[in-house]
PDB file of C-alpha atoms and ligand atoms in Angstrom:
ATOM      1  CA  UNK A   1     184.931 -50.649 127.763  1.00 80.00           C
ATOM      2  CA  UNK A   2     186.581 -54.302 128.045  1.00 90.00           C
ATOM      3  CA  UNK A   3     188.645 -54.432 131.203  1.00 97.00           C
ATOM      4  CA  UNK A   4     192.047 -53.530 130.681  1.00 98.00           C
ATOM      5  CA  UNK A   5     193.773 -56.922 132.355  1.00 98.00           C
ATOM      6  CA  UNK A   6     197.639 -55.747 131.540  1.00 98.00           C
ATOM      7  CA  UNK A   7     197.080 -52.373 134.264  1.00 98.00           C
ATOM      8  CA  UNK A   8     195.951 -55.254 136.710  1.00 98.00           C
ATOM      9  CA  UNK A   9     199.085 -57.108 136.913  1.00 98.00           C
ATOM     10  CA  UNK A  10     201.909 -54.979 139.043  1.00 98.00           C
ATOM     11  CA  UNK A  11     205.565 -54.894 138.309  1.00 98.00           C
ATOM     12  CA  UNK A  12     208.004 -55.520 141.057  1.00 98.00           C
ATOM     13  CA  UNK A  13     211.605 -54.806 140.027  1.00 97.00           C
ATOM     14  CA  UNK A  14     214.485 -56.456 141.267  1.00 96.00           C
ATOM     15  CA  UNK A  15     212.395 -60.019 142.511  1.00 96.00           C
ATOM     16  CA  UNK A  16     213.665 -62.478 143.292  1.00 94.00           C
ATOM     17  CA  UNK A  17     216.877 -60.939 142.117  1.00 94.00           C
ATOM     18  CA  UNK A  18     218.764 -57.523 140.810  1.00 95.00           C
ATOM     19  CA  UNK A  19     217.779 -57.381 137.119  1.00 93.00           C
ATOM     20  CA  UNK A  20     214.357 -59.484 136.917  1.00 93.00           C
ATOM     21  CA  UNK A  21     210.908 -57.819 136.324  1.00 96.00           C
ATOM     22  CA  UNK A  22     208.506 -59.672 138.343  1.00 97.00           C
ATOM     23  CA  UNK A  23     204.812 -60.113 137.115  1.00 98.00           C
ATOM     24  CA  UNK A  24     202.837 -60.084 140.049  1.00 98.00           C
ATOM     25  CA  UNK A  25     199.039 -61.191 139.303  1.00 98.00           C
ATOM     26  CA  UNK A  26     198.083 -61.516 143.182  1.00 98.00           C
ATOM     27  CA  UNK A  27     196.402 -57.722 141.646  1.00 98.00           C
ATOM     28  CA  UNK A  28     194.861 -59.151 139.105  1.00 98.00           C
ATOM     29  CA  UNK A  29     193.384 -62.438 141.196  1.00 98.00           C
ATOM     30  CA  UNK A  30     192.497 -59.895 144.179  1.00 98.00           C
ATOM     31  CA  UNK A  31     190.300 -57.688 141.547  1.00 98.00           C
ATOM     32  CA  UNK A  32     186.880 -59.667 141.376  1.00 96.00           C
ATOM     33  CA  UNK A  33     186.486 -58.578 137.812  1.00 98.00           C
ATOM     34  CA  UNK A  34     189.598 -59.336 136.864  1.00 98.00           C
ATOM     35  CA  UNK A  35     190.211 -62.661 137.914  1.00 98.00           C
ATOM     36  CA  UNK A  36     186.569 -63.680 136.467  1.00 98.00           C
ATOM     37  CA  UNK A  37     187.611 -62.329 133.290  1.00 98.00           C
ATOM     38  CA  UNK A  38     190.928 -63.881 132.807  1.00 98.00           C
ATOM     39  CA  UNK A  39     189.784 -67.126 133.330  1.00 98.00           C
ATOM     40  CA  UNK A  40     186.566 -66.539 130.837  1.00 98.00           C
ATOM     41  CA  UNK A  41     188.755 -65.137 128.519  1.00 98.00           C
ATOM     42  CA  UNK A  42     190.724 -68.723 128.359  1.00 98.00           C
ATOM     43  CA  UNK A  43     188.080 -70.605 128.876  1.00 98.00           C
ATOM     44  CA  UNK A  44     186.012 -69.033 126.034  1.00 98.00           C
ATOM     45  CA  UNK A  45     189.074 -70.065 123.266  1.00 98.00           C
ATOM     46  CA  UNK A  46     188.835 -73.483 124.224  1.00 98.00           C
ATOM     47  CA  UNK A  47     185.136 -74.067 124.206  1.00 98.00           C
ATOM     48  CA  UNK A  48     183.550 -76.555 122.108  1.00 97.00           C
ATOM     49  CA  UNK A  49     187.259 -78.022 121.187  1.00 98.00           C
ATOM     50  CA  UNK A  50     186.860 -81.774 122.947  1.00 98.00           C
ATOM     51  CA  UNK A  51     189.478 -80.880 125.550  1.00 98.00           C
ATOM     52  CA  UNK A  52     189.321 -83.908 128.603  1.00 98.00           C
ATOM     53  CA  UNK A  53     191.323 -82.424 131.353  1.00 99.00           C
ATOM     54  CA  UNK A  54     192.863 -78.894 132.210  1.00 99.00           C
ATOM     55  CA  UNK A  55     196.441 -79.288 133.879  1.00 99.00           C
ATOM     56  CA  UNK A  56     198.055 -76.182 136.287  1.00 98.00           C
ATOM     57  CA  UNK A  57     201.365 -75.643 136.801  1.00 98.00           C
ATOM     58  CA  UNK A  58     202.210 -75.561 140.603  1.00 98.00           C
ATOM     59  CA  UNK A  59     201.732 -73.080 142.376  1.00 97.00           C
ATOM     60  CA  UNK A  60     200.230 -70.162 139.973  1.00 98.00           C
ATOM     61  CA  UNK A  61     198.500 -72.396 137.931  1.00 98.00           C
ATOM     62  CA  UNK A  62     196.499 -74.079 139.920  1.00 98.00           C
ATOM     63  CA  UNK A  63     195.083 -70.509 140.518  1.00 98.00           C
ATOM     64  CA  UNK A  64     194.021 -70.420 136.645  1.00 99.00           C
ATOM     65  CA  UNK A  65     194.002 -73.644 135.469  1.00 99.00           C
ATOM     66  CA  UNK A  66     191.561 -74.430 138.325  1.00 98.00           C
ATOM     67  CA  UNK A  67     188.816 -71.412 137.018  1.00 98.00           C
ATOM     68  CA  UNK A  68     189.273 -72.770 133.836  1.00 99.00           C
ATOM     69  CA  UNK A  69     189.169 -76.651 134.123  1.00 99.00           C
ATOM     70  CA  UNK A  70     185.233 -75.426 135.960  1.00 98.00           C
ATOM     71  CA  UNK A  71     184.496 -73.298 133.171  1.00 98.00           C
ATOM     72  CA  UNK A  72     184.906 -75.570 130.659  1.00 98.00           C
ATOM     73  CA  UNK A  73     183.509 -78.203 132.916  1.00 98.00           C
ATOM     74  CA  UNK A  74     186.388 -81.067 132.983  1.00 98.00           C
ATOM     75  CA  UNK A  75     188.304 -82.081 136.065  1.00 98.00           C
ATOM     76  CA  UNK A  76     191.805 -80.674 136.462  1.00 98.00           C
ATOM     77  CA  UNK A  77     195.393 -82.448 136.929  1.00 98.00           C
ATOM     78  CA  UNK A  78     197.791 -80.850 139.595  1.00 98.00           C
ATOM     79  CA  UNK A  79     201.430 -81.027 138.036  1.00 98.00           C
ATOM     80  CA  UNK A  80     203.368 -80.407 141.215  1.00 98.00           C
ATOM     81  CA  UNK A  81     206.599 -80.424 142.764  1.00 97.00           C
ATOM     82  CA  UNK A  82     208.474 -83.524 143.183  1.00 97.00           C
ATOM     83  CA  UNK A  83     207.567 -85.435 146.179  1.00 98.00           C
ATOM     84  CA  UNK A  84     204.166 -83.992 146.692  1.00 98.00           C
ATOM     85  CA  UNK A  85     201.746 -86.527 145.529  1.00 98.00           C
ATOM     86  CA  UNK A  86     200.772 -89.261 147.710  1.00 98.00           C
ATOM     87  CA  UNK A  87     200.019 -91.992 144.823  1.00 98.00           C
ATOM     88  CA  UNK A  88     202.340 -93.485 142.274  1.00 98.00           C
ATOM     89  CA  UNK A  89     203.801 -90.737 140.242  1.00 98.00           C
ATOM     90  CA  UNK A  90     205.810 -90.020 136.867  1.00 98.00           C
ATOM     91  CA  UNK A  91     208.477 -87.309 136.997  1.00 98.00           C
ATOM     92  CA  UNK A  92     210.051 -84.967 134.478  1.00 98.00           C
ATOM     93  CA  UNK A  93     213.228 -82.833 135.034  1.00 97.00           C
ATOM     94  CA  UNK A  94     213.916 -79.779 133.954  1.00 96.00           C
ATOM     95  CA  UNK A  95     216.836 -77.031 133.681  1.00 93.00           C
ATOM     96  CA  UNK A  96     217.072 -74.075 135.761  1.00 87.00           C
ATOM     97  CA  UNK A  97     219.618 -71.579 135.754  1.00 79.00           C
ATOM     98  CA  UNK A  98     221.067 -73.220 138.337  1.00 83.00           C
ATOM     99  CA  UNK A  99     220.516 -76.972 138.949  1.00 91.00           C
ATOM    100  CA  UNK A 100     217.439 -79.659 138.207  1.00 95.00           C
ATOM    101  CA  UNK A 101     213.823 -78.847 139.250  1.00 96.00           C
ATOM    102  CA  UNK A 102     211.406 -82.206 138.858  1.00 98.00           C
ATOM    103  CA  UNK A 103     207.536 -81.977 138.312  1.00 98.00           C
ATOM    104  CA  UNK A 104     205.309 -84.625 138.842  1.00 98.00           C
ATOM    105  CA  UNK A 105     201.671 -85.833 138.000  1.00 98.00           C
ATOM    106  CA  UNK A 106     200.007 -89.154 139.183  1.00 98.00           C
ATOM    107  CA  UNK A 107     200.447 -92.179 136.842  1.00 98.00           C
ATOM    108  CA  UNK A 108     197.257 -93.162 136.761  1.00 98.00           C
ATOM    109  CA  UNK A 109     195.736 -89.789 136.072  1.00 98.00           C
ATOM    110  CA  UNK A 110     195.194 -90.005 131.986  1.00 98.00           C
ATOM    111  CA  UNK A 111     195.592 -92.118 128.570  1.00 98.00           C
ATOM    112  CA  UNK A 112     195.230 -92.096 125.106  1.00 98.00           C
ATOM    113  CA  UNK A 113     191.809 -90.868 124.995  1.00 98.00           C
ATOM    114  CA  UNK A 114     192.809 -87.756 126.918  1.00 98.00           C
ATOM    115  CA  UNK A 115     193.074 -84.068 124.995  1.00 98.00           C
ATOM    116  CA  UNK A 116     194.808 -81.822 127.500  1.00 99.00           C
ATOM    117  CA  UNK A 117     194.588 -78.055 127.811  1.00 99.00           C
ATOM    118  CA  UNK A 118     197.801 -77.063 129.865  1.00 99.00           C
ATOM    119  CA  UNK A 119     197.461 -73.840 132.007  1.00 99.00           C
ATOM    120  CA  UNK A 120     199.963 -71.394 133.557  1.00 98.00           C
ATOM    121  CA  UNK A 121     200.507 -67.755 134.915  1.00 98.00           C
ATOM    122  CA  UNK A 122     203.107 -66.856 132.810  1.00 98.00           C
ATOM    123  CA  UNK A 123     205.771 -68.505 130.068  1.00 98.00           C
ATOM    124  CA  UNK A 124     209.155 -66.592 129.898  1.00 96.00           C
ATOM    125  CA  UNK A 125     211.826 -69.046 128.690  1.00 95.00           C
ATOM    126  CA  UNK A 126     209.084 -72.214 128.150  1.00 97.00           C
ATOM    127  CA  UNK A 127     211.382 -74.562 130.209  1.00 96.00           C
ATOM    128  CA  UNK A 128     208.916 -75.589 132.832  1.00 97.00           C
ATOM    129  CA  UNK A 129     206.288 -75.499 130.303  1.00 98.00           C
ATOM    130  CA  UNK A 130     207.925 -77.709 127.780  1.00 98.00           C
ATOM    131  CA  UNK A 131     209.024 -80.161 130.306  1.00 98.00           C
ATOM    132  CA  UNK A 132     204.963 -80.343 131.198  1.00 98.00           C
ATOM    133  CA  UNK A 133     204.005 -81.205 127.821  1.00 98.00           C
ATOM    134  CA  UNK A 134     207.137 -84.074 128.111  1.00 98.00           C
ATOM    135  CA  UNK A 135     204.902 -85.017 131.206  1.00 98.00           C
ATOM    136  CA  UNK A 136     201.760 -85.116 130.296  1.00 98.00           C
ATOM    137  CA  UNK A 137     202.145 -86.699 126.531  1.00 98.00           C
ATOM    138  CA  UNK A 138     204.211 -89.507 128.173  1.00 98.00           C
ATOM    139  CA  UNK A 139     201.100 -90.784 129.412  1.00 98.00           C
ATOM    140  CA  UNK A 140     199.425 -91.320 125.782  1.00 98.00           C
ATOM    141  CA  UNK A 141     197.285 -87.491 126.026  1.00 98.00           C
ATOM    142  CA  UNK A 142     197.178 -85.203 123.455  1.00 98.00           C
ATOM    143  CA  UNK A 143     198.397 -81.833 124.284  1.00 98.00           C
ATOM    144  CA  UNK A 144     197.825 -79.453 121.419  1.00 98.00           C
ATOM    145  CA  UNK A 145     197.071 -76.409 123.452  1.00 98.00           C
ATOM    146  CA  UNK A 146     198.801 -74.623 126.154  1.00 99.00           C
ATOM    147  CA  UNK A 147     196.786 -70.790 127.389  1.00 99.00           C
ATOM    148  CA  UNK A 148     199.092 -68.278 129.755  1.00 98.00           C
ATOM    149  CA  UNK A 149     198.051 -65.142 131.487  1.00 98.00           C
ATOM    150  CA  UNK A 150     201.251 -63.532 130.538  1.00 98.00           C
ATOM    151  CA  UNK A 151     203.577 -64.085 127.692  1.00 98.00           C
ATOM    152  CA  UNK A 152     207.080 -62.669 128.010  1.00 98.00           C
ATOM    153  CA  UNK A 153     207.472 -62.893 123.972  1.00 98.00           C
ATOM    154  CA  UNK A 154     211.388 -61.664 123.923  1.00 97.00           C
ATOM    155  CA  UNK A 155     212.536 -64.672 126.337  1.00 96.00           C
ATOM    156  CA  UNK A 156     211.127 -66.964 123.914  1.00 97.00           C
ATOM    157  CA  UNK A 157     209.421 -69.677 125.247  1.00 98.00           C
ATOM    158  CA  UNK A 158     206.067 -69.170 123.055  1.00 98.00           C
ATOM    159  CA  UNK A 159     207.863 -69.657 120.048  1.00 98.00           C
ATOM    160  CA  UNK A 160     209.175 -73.068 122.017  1.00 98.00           C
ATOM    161  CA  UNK A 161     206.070 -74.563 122.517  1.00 98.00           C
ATOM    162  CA  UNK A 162     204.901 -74.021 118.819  1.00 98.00           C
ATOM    163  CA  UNK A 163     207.872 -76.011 117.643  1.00 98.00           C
ATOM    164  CA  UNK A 164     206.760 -78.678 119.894  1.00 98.00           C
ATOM    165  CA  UNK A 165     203.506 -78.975 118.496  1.00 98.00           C
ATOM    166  CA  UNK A 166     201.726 -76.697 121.000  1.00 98.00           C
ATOM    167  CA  UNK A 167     199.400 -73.969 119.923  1.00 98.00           C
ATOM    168  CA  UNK A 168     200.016 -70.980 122.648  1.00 98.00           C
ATOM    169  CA  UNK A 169     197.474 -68.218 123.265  1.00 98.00           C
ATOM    170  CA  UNK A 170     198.237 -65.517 125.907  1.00 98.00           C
ATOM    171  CA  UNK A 171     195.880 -62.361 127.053  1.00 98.00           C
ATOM    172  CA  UNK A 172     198.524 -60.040 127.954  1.00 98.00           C
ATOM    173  CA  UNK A 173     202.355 -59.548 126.865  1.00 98.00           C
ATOM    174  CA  UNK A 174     204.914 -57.653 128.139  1.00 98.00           C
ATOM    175  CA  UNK A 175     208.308 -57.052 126.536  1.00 96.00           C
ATOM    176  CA  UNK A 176     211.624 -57.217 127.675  1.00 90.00           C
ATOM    177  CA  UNK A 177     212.208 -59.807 130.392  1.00 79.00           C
TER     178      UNK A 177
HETATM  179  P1  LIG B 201     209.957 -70.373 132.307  1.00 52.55           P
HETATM  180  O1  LIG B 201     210.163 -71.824 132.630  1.00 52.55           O
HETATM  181  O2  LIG B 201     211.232 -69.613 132.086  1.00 52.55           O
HETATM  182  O3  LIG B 201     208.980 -70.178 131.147  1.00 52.55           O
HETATM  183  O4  LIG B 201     209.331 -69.692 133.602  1.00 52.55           O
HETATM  184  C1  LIG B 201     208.005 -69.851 133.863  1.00 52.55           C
HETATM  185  C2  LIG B 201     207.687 -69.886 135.335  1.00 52.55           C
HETATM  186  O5  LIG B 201     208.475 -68.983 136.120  1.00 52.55           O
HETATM  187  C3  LIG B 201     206.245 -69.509 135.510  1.00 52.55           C
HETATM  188  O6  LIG B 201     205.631 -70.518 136.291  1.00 52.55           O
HETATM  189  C4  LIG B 201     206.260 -68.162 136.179  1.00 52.55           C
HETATM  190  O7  LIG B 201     205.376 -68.183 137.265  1.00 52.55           O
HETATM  191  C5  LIG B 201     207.690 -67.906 136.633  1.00 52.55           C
HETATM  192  N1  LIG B 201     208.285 -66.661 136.085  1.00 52.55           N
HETATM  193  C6  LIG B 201     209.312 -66.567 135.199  1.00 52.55           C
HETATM  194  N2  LIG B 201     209.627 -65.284 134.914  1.00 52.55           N
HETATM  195  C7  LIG B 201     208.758 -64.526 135.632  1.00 52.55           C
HETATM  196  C8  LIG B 201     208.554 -63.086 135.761  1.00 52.55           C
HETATM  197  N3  LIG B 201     209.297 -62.171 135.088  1.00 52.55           N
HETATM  198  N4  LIG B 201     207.554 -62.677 136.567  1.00 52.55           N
HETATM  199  C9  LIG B 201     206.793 -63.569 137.248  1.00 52.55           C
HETATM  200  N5  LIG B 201     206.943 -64.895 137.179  1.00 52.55           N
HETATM  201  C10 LIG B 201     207.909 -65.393 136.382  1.00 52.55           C
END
């Protein structure tokens, strides 16, 4: 029997605040099983599909986007907080519910040869992921293809992405927020 990946993940109500459902993977990356098969279960839709580089959202999906980028076999890009990497750096800001958040990646790090495979834990509203795709295409890349653990499909942000030109794939959902 496949390996039922959505009864790994545990829901904490009420974090970081009253009302919020909080999709915890720390189960599903503590399970050895599980966390193998997550990231071959990404890494086996992108296969074969000329992708250069693998880029994780900080912090989450570095955890992912990491496993993948070495499945696939290409090097991965850290998009971090702003401030955090030592070289030059281009910056992208981004709404959230209150105030600015800015994410960064090095300058240098790709062009217009580059096909990009963007990796997170989890898209709810698609803000920080759309602002990543602003990121990374600035440089020249390609991003046609963004993979989640988790898609919360009622907030949206899926349906985001593919209006920017971004093809999402997710292995679990959950409804509701
Ligand atoms: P968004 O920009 O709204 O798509 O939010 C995506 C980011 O916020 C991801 O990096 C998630 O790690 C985190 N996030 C948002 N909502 C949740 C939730 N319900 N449970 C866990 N993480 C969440």
């Amino acid at each position: 029997m496949p390996l039922d990946l959505k009864a790994l993940v545990r829901t904490i109500p009420d974090y970081p605040k009253k009302g919020i459902l909080f999709r915890d993977i720390t189960t599903l990356i503590e399970h050895p099983e599980g966390f193998k098969e997550s990231i071959e279960r990404i890494a086996s839709q992108y296969r074969g599909r000329g992708v250069t580089h693998v880029a994780g959202i900080e912090a989450r999906g570095f955890i992912f986007g990491a496993g993948v980028a070495i499945a696939l076999g290409v090097g991965f890009i850290p998009i971090r907080k702003k401030g955090k990497l030592p070289g030059e750096t281009i910056g992208q800001n981004y709404a959230l519910e209150y105030g600015v958040d800015t994410i960064e990646i090095h300058a240098d790090v790709l062009d217009g040869n580059d096909k990009v495979l963007l990796v997170d834990d989890l898209i709810a509203t698609g803000g920080t992921a759309i602002a990543a795709v602003g990121l990374l295409r600035r440089t020249g890349a390609s991003v046609e293809n963004a993979a989640f653990v988790i898609d919360l499909p009622d907030l949206g942000g899926a349906d985001k992405l593919k209006a920017e030109g971004v093809a999402v794939t997710a292995l679990i959902e959950f409804e509701g927020h």
